[in-house]
């Protein structure tokens, strides 16, 4: 007999621009959650396409979980991720374990997360929150950004980790100049220094600063293509863009086998996506995860007992601990 029976489910969202929340229930009364969150600029998938695909699944309920997904045929990766996450959430809850441990028994019980310093934050405030890994946004005001980096390094000491994120804002010459000046602060890596990935290897060879790919990777297919190019040293993976938690983990394993480092981050995708990223990071390890708690709505933070901060302790299941009482 199949081990999981889905008896009911529905879709919900805050408004027309918010991620689509999938809620499903099993025969034993447990509730599983998933989220479809197409990332604008990184995918052509629409929320409406996700809604239609998930409705195709829900209209088949009650159904066994595994055959029901196969029955609907092809669907957007983000919609598939919502379904697969919700089903895995139920499976993990049924076993009394975290989603991360359900996916991989070697998952850590807790992970470290990085703090974020941008033009609106005081670097010392972020360090004071207890973060030992800080990501600094760069690419707009080089002199001011170098000052912030220096403040972070002084506050963290030599043992702390600093990452930079340029979001493709530098030209090759600007990137070279900035990376040379920033290298004195012992930078772990810089994300997406220029829009042209073919310039990255030369920047690394000249400055010695490792480079991470983020915006350049929008799917598992794109990641696989990137692995062969050796333009970067680290892959920044956003689980929300993949088709299932296990497909993300397959990419993680492929990247590590090819000699890449891996950082897992959320993708402006609400509390459910942030929780999922934490569980995946507990398997991917050891790099601190980028969990965008600052992008999560205040009311969504109440859905979980996981507290934003430098340490993410894996909860049971995905981690929704409040009976949300959401309506159709």
XYZ file of N, CA and C in Angstrom, residues 4-245:
726
model
N 1.466 7.281 1.538
C 0.927 8.618 1.741
C -0.307 8.815 0.874
N -1.400 9.222 1.487
C -2.624 9.528 0.756
C -2.958 10.999 0.939
N -3.026 11.729 -0.172
C -3.415 13.134 -0.139
C -4.931 13.190 -0.280
N -5.594 13.808 0.671
C -7.057 13.812 0.665
C -7.663 15.140 0.242
N -6.912 16.223 0.386
C -7.490 17.534 0.098
C -6.356 18.522 -0.149
N -6.687 19.619 -0.801
C -5.672 20.640 -1.023
C -6.268 21.875 -1.661
N -5.580 22.992 -1.504
C -6.022 24.221 -2.149
C -4.847 25.177 -2.291
N -5.077 26.247 -3.037
C -4.068 27.268 -3.298
C -4.468 28.565 -2.608
N -3.449 29.346 -2.219
C -3.701 30.611 -1.517
C -2.552 31.559 -1.806
N -2.825 32.853 -1.780
C -1.760 33.852 -1.827
C -2.267 35.171 -1.256
N -1.308 36.004 -0.835
C -1.665 37.291 -0.238
C -2.384 38.183 -1.245
N -1.813 38.266 -2.462
C -2.365 39.111 -3.512
C -1.865 38.587 -4.848
N -2.240 39.258 -5.935
C -1.945 38.737 -7.270
C -0.461 38.707 -7.598
N 0.362 39.447 -6.855
C 1.796 39.481 -7.127
C 2.604 38.601 -6.178
N 1.951 37.990 -5.197
C 2.660 37.205 -4.186
C 2.864 35.768 -4.656
N 3.868 35.073 -4.090
C 4.047 33.652 -4.403
C 2.778 32.864 -4.114
N 2.627 31.772 -4.828
C 1.457 30.916 -4.699
C 1.740 29.844 -3.652
N 0.916 29.785 -2.618
C 1.090 28.812 -1.542
C 0.186 27.610 -1.806
N 0.778 26.428 -1.760
C 0.038 25.179 -1.908
C -0.115 24.537 -0.533
N -1.339 24.185 -0.176
C -1.617 23.516 1.092
C -2.299 22.191 0.779
N -1.720 21.076 1.248
C -2.342 19.772 1.047
C -2.452 19.061 2.388
N -3.429 18.174 2.491
C -3.657 17.432 3.730
C -3.649 15.937 3.436
N -3.130 15.164 4.414
C -3.123 13.719 4.222
C -4.222 13.066 5.052
N -4.358 11.775 4.898
C -5.460 11.046 5.515
C -5.377 11.043 7.039
N -4.179 11.332 7.575
C -3.992 11.361 9.026
C -4.120 12.762 9.612
N -4.521 13.734 8.797
C -4.780 15.074 9.301
C -3.592 16.019 9.296
N -2.445 15.572 8.786
C -1.290 16.469 8.706
C -1.448 17.424 7.524
N -0.772 18.570 7.607
C -0.821 19.578 6.548
C 0.577 19.806 6.003
N 0.697 19.750 4.680
C 1.978 20.002 4.028
C 1.913 21.279 3.215
N 3.043 21.981 3.151
C 3.080 23.276 2.478
C 4.170 23.301 1.407
N 3.855 23.977 0.321
C 4.830 24.236 -0.727
C 4.552 25.604 -1.315
N 5.452 26.074 -2.157
C 5.302 27.418 -2.698
C 5.834 27.488 -4.114
N 5.054 28.074 -5.001
C 5.498 28.359 -6.368
C 5.830 29.839 -6.434
N 7.087 30.142 -6.736
C 7.539 31.534 -6.698
C 8.446 31.824 -7.888
N 7.875 31.976 -9.091
C 8.711 32.339 -10.240
C 9.454 33.644 -9.969
N 10.739 33.660 -10.235
C 11.565 34.826 -9.935
C 11.651 35.714 -11.167
N 11.093 36.904 -11.067
C 11.069 37.840 -12.195
C 12.493 38.108 -12.672
N 12.685 38.012 -13.979
C 13.999 38.239 -14.557
C 14.846 36.992 -14.678
N 14.432 35.905 -14.006
C 15.202 34.671 -14.052
C 14.451 33.540 -14.737
N 13.154 33.731 -14.983
C 12.350 32.690 -15.602
C 11.199 33.330 -16.369
N 10.708 32.633 -17.375
C 9.546 33.110 -18.123
C 8.247 32.544 -17.561
N 8.346 31.702 -16.555
C 7.158 31.107 -15.941
C 6.318 32.173 -15.249
N 5.012 32.070 -15.378
C 4.107 33.003 -14.712
C 3.408 32.316 -13.544
N 2.926 33.119 -12.611
C 2.146 32.575 -11.507
C 0.872 31.904 -12.006
N 0.290 32.445 -13.063
C -0.928 31.848 -13.595
C -0.659 30.455 -14.155
N 0.484 30.280 -14.821
C 0.835 28.951 -15.330
C 1.015 27.967 -14.181
N 1.620 28.427 -13.089
C 1.773 27.573 -11.909
C 0.414 27.235 -11.309
N -0.457 28.226 -11.250
C -1.788 28.003 -10.677
C -2.554 26.953 -11.470
N -2.520 27.068 -12.786
C -3.242 26.116 -13.625
C -2.678 24.702 -13.478
N -1.348 24.594 -13.422
C -0.725 23.275 -13.290
C -1.082 22.631 -11.954
N -1.043 23.407 -10.885
C -1.347 22.857 -9.566
C -2.829 22.536 -9.422
N -3.683 23.344 -10.042
C -5.109 23.010 -10.030
C -5.355 21.683 -10.733
N -4.557 21.409 -11.778
C -4.682 20.124 -12.458
C -4.397 18.958 -11.534
N -3.470 19.156 -10.604
C -3.191 18.117 -9.607
C -4.296 18.044 -8.563
N -4.686 19.198 -8.053
C -5.677 19.217 -6.981
C -7.022 18.661 -7.442
N -7.341 18.842 -8.711
C -8.608 18.327 -9.228
C -8.637 16.804 -9.274
N -7.478 16.171 -9.110
C -7.405 14.710 -9.099
C -7.494 14.129 -7.689
N -7.590 14.987 -6.693
C -7.652 14.506 -5.319
C -9.058 13.993 -4.988
N -9.154 13.002 -4.048
C -8.050 12.369 -3.324
C -7.267 11.423 -4.226
N -5.972 11.363 -4.008
C -5.115 10.544 -4.868
C -3.845 10.179 -4.131
N -3.202 9.124 -4.601
C -1.877 8.801 -4.089
C -0.903 9.849 -4.585
N 0.026 10.240 -3.749
C 0.894 11.370 -4.065
C 1.727 11.143 -5.312
N 2.394 10.006 -5.418
C 3.330 9.821 -6.522
C 2.632 9.718 -7.882
N 1.628 8.838 -8.048
C 0.967 8.770 -9.352
C 0.296 10.076 -9.754
N -0.200 10.859 -8.793
C -0.925 12.069 -9.156
C -0.015 13.085 -9.832
N 1.251 13.153 -9.424
C 2.176 14.085 -10.049
C 2.482 13.643 -11.470
N 2.664 12.354 -11.672
C 2.950 11.851 -13.010
C 1.750 12.030 -13.939
N 0.554 11.976 -13.381
C -0.645 12.010 -14.209
C -0.854 13.345 -14.905
N -0.369 14.417 -14.311
C -0.638 15.730 -14.879
C 0.292 16.066 -16.036
N 1.356 15.311 -16.215
C 2.286 15.563 -17.308
C 3.243 16.692 -16.986
N 3.758 17.349 -18.024
C 4.743 18.403 -17.813
C 4.111 19.599 -17.119
N 4.902 20.282 -16.300
C 4.426 21.448 -15.585
C 5.615 22.340 -15.292
N 5.400 23.633 -15.034
C 6.522 24.519 -14.726
C 7.316 24.010 -13.529
N 8.623 24.230 -13.571
C 9.480 23.762 -12.483
C 9.026 24.322 -11.143
N 8.626 25.591 -11.116
C 8.232 26.210 -9.855
C 6.968 25.567 -9.278
N 6.039 25.156 -10.159
C 4.834 24.470 -9.689
C 5.176 23.078 -9.181
N 6.045 22.394 -9.908
C 6.494 21.075 -9.468
C 7.181 21.162 -8.110
N 8.001 22.208 -7.908
C 8.675 22.381 -6.623
C 7.662 22.556 -5.497
N 6.590 23.303 -5.750
C 5.566 23.495 -4.722
C 4.960 22.156 -4.314
N 4.587 21.347 -5.299
C 3.975 20.053 -5.006
C 4.955 19.124 -4.300
N 6.152 19.010 -4.851
C 7.144 18.088 -4.280
C 7.528 18.491 -2.860
N 7.605 19.798 -2.598
C 7.941 20.257 -1.253
C 6.823 19.927 -0.275
N 5.579 20.163 -0.684
C 4.449 19.885 0.202
C 4.352 18.394 0.522
N 4.571 17.548 -0.478
C 4.538 16.100 -0.253
C 5.678 15.684 0.675
N 6.882 16.211 0.430
C 8.020 15.881 1.293
C 7.795 16.393 2.716
N 7.132 17.534 2.847
C 6.799 18.068 4.170
C 5.936 17.063 4.931
N 4.919 16.515 4.266
C 4.067 15.513 4.904
C 4.859 14.257 5.268
N 5.705 13.811 4.355
C 6.499 12.608 4.615
C 7.418 12.810 5.817
N 8.044 13.974 5.897
C 8.950 14.250 7.014
C 8.180 14.323 8.331
N 7.031 15.004 8.314
C 6.225 15.089 9.536
C 5.797 13.706 10.010
N 5.411 12.844 9.069
C 4.962 11.498 9.429
C 6.067 10.708 10.119
N 7.311 11.047 9.826
C 8.456 10.353 10.418
C 9.032 11.103 11.621
N 8.454 12.270 11.924
C 8.931 13.043 13.058
C 10.320 13.601 12.873
N 10.666 13.973 11.635
C 12.009 14.476 11.358
C 11.946 15.736 10.509
N 13.071 16.416 10.418
C 13.135 17.612 9.583
C 13.042 17.228 8.115
N 12.619 18.177 7.301
C 12.587 17.948 5.859
C 13.988 17.624 5.346
N 14.990 18.350 5.861
C 16.363 18.078 5.442
C 16.789 16.658 5.750
N 16.480 16.175 6.963
C 16.865 14.820 7.352
C 16.068 13.773 6.562
N 14.816 14.091 6.213
C 14.032 13.176 5.381
C 14.669 13.028 3.998
N 15.154 14.136 3.440
C 15.760 14.096 2.111
C 17.133 13.438 2.123
N 17.856 13.595 3.225
C 19.206 13.032 3.333
C 19.509 12.837 4.815
N 19.695 11.598 5.219
C 19.890 11.315 6.645
C 21.158 11.949 7.201
N 22.057 12.408 6.316
C 23.289 13.050 6.772
C 23.122 14.556 6.970
N 21.913 15.084 6.787
C 21.692 16.525 6.945
C 22.061 16.981 8.350
N 22.619 18.177 8.445
C 22.957 18.749 9.746
C 21.684 19.124 10.499
N 21.801 19.236 11.814
C 20.668 19.673 12.630
C 20.514 21.188 12.621
N 21.589 21.894 12.263
C 21.558 23.357 12.233
C 22.604 23.843 11.241
N 22.387 25.028 10.705
C 23.336 25.609 9.765
C 23.595 27.065 10.128
N 24.667 27.598 9.566
C 24.982 29.012 9.717
C 24.425 29.768 8.511
N 23.960 30.976 8.745
C 23.479 31.838 7.664
C 24.325 33.101 7.609
N 24.381 33.710 6.424
C 25.133 34.959 6.325
C 24.240 36.163 6.604
N 24.845 37.222 7.117
C 24.162 38.496 7.258
C 24.356 39.316 5.996
N 23.580 40.376 5.841
C 23.628 41.190 4.627
C 23.876 42.649 4.971
N 24.857 43.232 4.284
C 25.149 44.658 4.417
C 24.944 45.310 3.058
N 24.049 46.298 3.001
C 23.859 47.066 1.773
C 23.866 48.547 2.125
N 23.389 49.374 1.201
C 23.449 50.821 1.416
C 22.541 51.298 2.543
N 21.608 50.457 2.967
C 20.639 50.878 3.982
C 20.961 50.359 5.375
N 22.003 49.548 5.510
C 22.283 48.924 6.804
C 23.620 49.392 7.369
N 23.698 49.397 8.677
C 24.943 49.710 9.375
C 25.718 48.403 9.547
N 26.920 48.299 8.982
C 27.687 47.051 9.092
C 27.867 46.575 10.523
N 28.060 47.493 11.443
C 28.295 47.100 12.831
C 27.041 46.508 13.464
N 25.867 46.984 13.043
C 24.622 46.414 13.560
C 24.473 44.965 13.120
N 24.836 44.681 11.873
C 24.712 43.315 11.354
C 25.678 42.382 12.081
N 26.905 42.816 12.265
C 27.882 41.993 12.987
C 27.423 41.767 14.424
N 26.822 42.789 15.027
C 26.371 42.678 16.413
C 25.263 41.645 16.586
N 24.567 41.299 15.505
C 23.522 40.283 15.579
C 24.098 38.879 15.708
N 25.414 38.749 15.560
C 26.051 37.456 15.762
C 26.500 36.748 14.505
N 26.339 37.378 13.360
C 26.758 36.744 12.108
C 28.281 36.671 12.029
N 28.774 35.508 11.613
C 30.200 35.328 11.377
C 30.528 35.299 9.889
N 29.487 35.351 9.066
C 29.645 35.450 7.612
C 28.755 36.596 7.141
N 29.345 37.572 6.459
C 28.621 38.765 6.021
C 28.762 38.914 4.513
N 27.625 39.136 3.841
C 27.664 39.466 2.413
C 27.447 40.962 2.256
N 28.349 41.609 1.509
C 28.280 43.051 1.288
C 27.905 43.303 -0.164
N 26.841 44.054 -0.374
C 26.439 44.439 -1.724
C 27.376 45.525 -2.239
N 27.862 45.351 -3.472
C 28.800 46.305 -4.058
C 28.396 46.602 -5.497
N 29.082 47.616 -6.077
C 28.863 47.908 -7.484
C 28.275 49.265 -7.774
N 28.095 50.105 -6.752
C 27.478 51.414 -6.969
C 28.349 52.572 -6.483
N 28.909 52.445 -5.305
C 29.753 53.497 -4.725
C 31.028 52.836 -4.189
N 31.995 52.587 -5.066
C 33.169 51.793 -4.678
C 33.873 52.265 -3.410
N 34.108 53.553 -3.270
C 34.833 54.032 -2.091
C 34.044 53.773 -0.814
N 32.747 54.053 -0.849
C 31.900 53.818 0.316
C 31.788 52.323 0.610
N 31.708 51.519 -0.436
C 31.593 50.070 -0.245
C 32.876 49.489 0.340
N 34.010 49.996 -0.079
C 35.277 49.547 0.507
C 35.355 49.938 1.982
N 34.794 51.096 2.315
C 34.761 51.504 3.722
C 33.905 50.536 4.535
N 32.754 50.128 3.975
C 31.893 49.177 4.683
C 32.598 47.831 4.850
N 33.283 47.397 3.807
C 34.000 46.121 3.884
C 35.062 46.178 4.980
N 35.773 47.294 5.048
C 36.795 47.449 6.089
C 36.169 47.406 7.478
N 35.007 48.040 7.637
C 34.315 48.018 8.927
C 33.924 46.589 9.308
N 33.421 45.843 8.325
C 33.018 44.465 8.595
C 34.223 43.623 8.997
N 35.324 43.770 8.265
C 36.513 42.974 8.589
C 37.037 43.322 9.981
N 37.071 44.586 10.307
C 37.550 44.982 11.632
C 36.652 44.432 12.736
N 35.343 44.423 12.480
C 34.406 43.947 13.496
C 34.415 42.426 13.613
N 34.557 41.729 12.487
C 34.553 40.270 12.504
C 35.867 39.692 13.012
N 36.958 40.397 12.755
C 38.266 39.830 13.032
C 38.699 38.919 11.900
N 39.815 38.270 12.080
C 40.389 37.472 10.993
C 39.638 36.174 10.734
N 38.837 35.713 11.691
C 38.160 34.425 11.525
C 36.835 34.529 10.773
N 36.271 35.720 10.666
C 34.986 35.880 9.994
C 35.117 35.792 8.480
N 33.982 35.576 7.827
C 33.944 35.414 6.373
C 33.210 36.584 5.733
N 33.793 37.131 4.667
C 33.155 38.216 3.924
C 32.935 37.772 2.481
N 31.711 37.948 2.026
C 31.358 37.724 0.630
C 30.951 39.061 0.021
N 31.134 39.185 -1.283
C 30.688 40.374 -2.002
C 29.679 39.959 -3.068
N 28.756 40.857 -3.381
C 27.762 40.584 -4.422
C 27.615 41.828 -5.282
N 28.058 41.721 -6.537
C 28.019 42.869 -7.446
C 26.804 42.868 -8.353
N 26.071 41.754 -8.437
C 24.868 41.689 -9.278
C 25.117 42.180 -10.703
N 26.301 41.862 -11.250
C 26.644 42.165 -12.648
C 26.734 43.666 -12.938
N 27.031 44.478 -11.929
C 27.012 45.932 -12.139
C 28.325 46.503 -12.663
N 29.447 45.800 -12.509
C 30.741 46.332 -12.923
C 31.019 46.056 -14.398
N 31.750 46.957 -15.027
C 32.402 46.641 -16.293
C 33.648 45.822 -15.948
N 34.271 45.160 -16.920
C 35.480 44.385 -16.598
C 36.571 45.219 -15.930
N 36.797 46.441 -16.418
C 37.857 47.268 -15.823
C 37.475 47.723 -14.418
N 36.198 48.052 -14.215
C 35.745 48.447 -12.882
C 35.850 47.277 -11.906
N 35.470 46.097 -12.379
C 35.554 44.915 -11.522
C 36.996 44.637 -11.129
N 37.900 44.733 -12.082
C 39.311 44.475 -11.796
C 39.834 45.447 -10.746
N 39.541 46.726 -10.922
C 40.014 47.732 -9.972
C 39.444 47.484 -8.577
N 38.139 47.221 -8.514
C 37.504 47.034 -7.210
C 38.015 45.770 -6.533
N 38.110 44.690 -7.265
C 38.553 43.427 -6.681
C 39.991 43.524 -6.180
N 40.833 44.239 -6.905
C 42.215 44.422 -6.449
C 42.256 45.192 -5.136
N 41.428 46.214 -5.021
C 41.411 47.024 -3.802
C 40.768 46.271 -2.636
N 39.770 45.442 -2.942
C 39.062 44.721 -1.879
C 39.812 43.488 -1.399
N 40.745 42.998 -2.191
C 41.415 41.738 -1.853
C 42.190 41.814 -0.538
N 42.548 43.019 -0.102
C 43.279 43.173 1.165
C 42.445 42.738 2.372
N 41.118 42.609 2.169
C 40.224 42.283 3.277
C 39.882 40.793 3.346
N 40.639 39.975 2.636
C 40.467 38.515 2.687
C 39.030 38.132 2.345
N 38.659 38.355 1.092
C 37.302 38.110 0.611
C 37.142 36.640 0.221
N 36.065 36.021 0.678
C 35.802 34.623 0.345
C 35.495 34.468 -1.141
N 34.573 35.297 -1.645
C 34.283 35.308 -3.083
C 33.429 36.518 -3.416
N 33.345 36.822 -4.713
C 32.464 37.871 -5.208
C 31.475 37.245 -6.184
N 30.194 37.581 -6.028
C 29.166 37.066 -6.927
C 29.012 37.980 -8.136
N 28.939 37.364 -9.303
C 28.559 38.024 -10.548
C 29.189 39.411 -10.709
N 30.509 39.507 -10.821
C 31.136 40.832 -10.911
C 30.774 41.605 -12.177
N 30.584 40.897 -13.301
C 30.237 41.551 -14.566
C 29.137 40.746 -15.260
N 28.444 41.344 -16.234
C 27.418 40.593 -16.969
C 28.008 39.519 -17.879
N 29.251 39.674 -18.287
C 29.890 38.760 -19.236
C 30.709 37.720 -18.476
N 30.187 36.494 -18.423
C 30.865 35.457 -17.637
C 32.227 35.092 -18.214
N 32.459 35.407 -19.481
C 33.749 35.056 -20.077
C 34.885 35.917 -19.526
N 34.557 36.992 -18.812
C 35.602 37.830 -18.207
C 36.007 37.334 -16.820
N 35.243 36.428 -16.257
C 35.447 36.067 -14.856
C 36.757 35.339 -14.602
N 37.107 34.419 -15.486
C 38.315 33.637 -15.233
C 39.534 34.544 -15.206
N 39.569 35.533 -16.114
C 40.685 36.468 -16.130
C 40.742 37.315 -14.872
N 39.565 37.717 -14.362
C 39.522 38.489 -13.120
C 40.070 37.674 -11.955
N 39.699 36.409 -11.901
C 40.217 35.548 -10.834
C 41.727 35.376 -10.952
N 42.193 35.129 -12.158
C 43.623 34.884 -12.344
C 44.459 36.115 -12.005
N 43.888 37.308 -12.212
C 44.626 38.539 -11.926
C 44.580 38.906 -10.443
N 43.421 38.700 -9.813
C 43.242 39.164 -8.429
C 43.334 38.053 -7.389
N 43.122 36.810 -7.808
C 43.103 35.703 -6.859
C 41.805 35.583 -6.087
N 40.821 36.430 -6.400
C 39.542 36.397 -5.696
C 38.588 35.434 -6.398
N 38.037 34.481 -5.651
C 37.119 33.515 -6.237
C 35.824 34.199 -6.676
N 35.188 33.595 -7.676
C 33.984 34.175 -8.265
C 32.840 33.173 -8.174
N 31.657 33.685 -7.817
C 30.466 32.848 -7.687
C 29.443 33.232 -8.746
N 28.776 32.230 -9.290
C 27.708 32.442 -10.268
C 26.364 32.383 -9.561
N 25.504 33.363 -9.834
C 24.169 33.400 -9.238
C 23.132 33.683 -10.320
N 23.025 34.950 -10.760
C 22.049 35.284 -11.793
C 22.237 34.471 -13.069
N 23.445 34.012 -13.320
C 23.729 33.259 -14.543
C 23.163 31.848 -14.506
N 22.646 31.435 -13.343
C 22.106 30.082 -13.190
C 20.631 30.197 -12.839
N 19.759 29.877 -13.781
C 18.322 30.028 -13.539
C 17.582 28.698 -13.520
N 18.295 27.590 -13.689
C 17.640 26.288 -13.712
C 18.706 25.214 -13.614
N 18.259 23.973 -13.452
C 19.221 22.876 -13.415
C 19.950 22.756 -14.751
N 19.221 22.958 -15.850
C 19.861 22.879 -17.167
C 20.954 23.930 -17.300
N 20.655 25.164 -16.873
C 21.660 26.228 -16.942
C 22.856 25.910 -16.057
N 22.590 25.327 -14.896
C 23.686 24.967 -13.989
C 24.571 23.901 -14.613
N 23.960 22.916 -15.254
C 24.739 21.854 -15.891
C 25.619 22.413 -17.005
N 25.076 23.356 -17.769
C 25.872 23.986 -18.824
C 27.022 24.786 -18.228
N 26.747 25.429 -17.095
C 27.767 26.257 -16.456
C 28.900 25.406 -15.897
N 28.567 24.215 -15.422
C 29.583 23.349 -14.829
C 30.703 23.033 -15.811
N 30.358 22.931 -17.075
C 31.357 22.564 -18.076
C 32.257 23.730 -18.456
N 31.827 24.964 -18.145
C 32.569 26.125 -18.617
C 33.714 26.570 -17.734
N 33.688 26.191 -16.450
C 34.743 26.552 -15.500
C 34.987 28.060 -15.445
N 33.924 28.852 -15.537
C 34.077 30.299 -15.444
C 34.028 30.793 -14.002
N 33.507 29.961 -13.097
C 33.354 30.372 -11.700
C 33.902 29.287 -10.782
N 33.975 29.618 -9.505
C 34.476 28.685 -8.495
C 33.370 28.180 -7.576
N 32.304 28.974 -7.450
C 31.193 28.651 -6.550
C 29.889 28.831 -7.312
N 28.933 27.947 -7.078
C 27.591 28.097 -7.626
C 26.641 28.487 -6.497
N 25.888 29.556 -6.713
C 24.861 29.986 -5.764
C 23.528 29.470 -6.299
N 22.931 28.530 -5.581
C 21.728 27.855 -6.063
C 20.508 28.285 -5.254
N 19.437 28.613 -5.976
C 18.172 29.008 -5.366
C 17.163 27.879 -5.587
N 16.855 27.093 -4.558
C 15.970 25.936 -4.739
C 14.641 26.254 -5.397
N 14.099 27.448 -5.185
C 12.785 27.788 -5.739
C 12.740 27.668 -7.254
N 13.896 27.733 -7.925
C 13.936 27.687 -9.379
C 14.032 26.266 -9.923
N 14.207 25.287 -9.039
C 14.329 23.893 -9.470
C 12.960 23.214 -9.422
N 12.887 21.967 -9.885
C 11.597 21.285 -9.981
C 11.255 20.453 -8.754
N 12.220 20.211 -7.877
C 11.962 19.453 -6.655
C 13.158 19.601 -5.732
N 12.972 19.371 -4.433
C 14.133 19.406 -3.534
C 15.230 18.439 -3.963
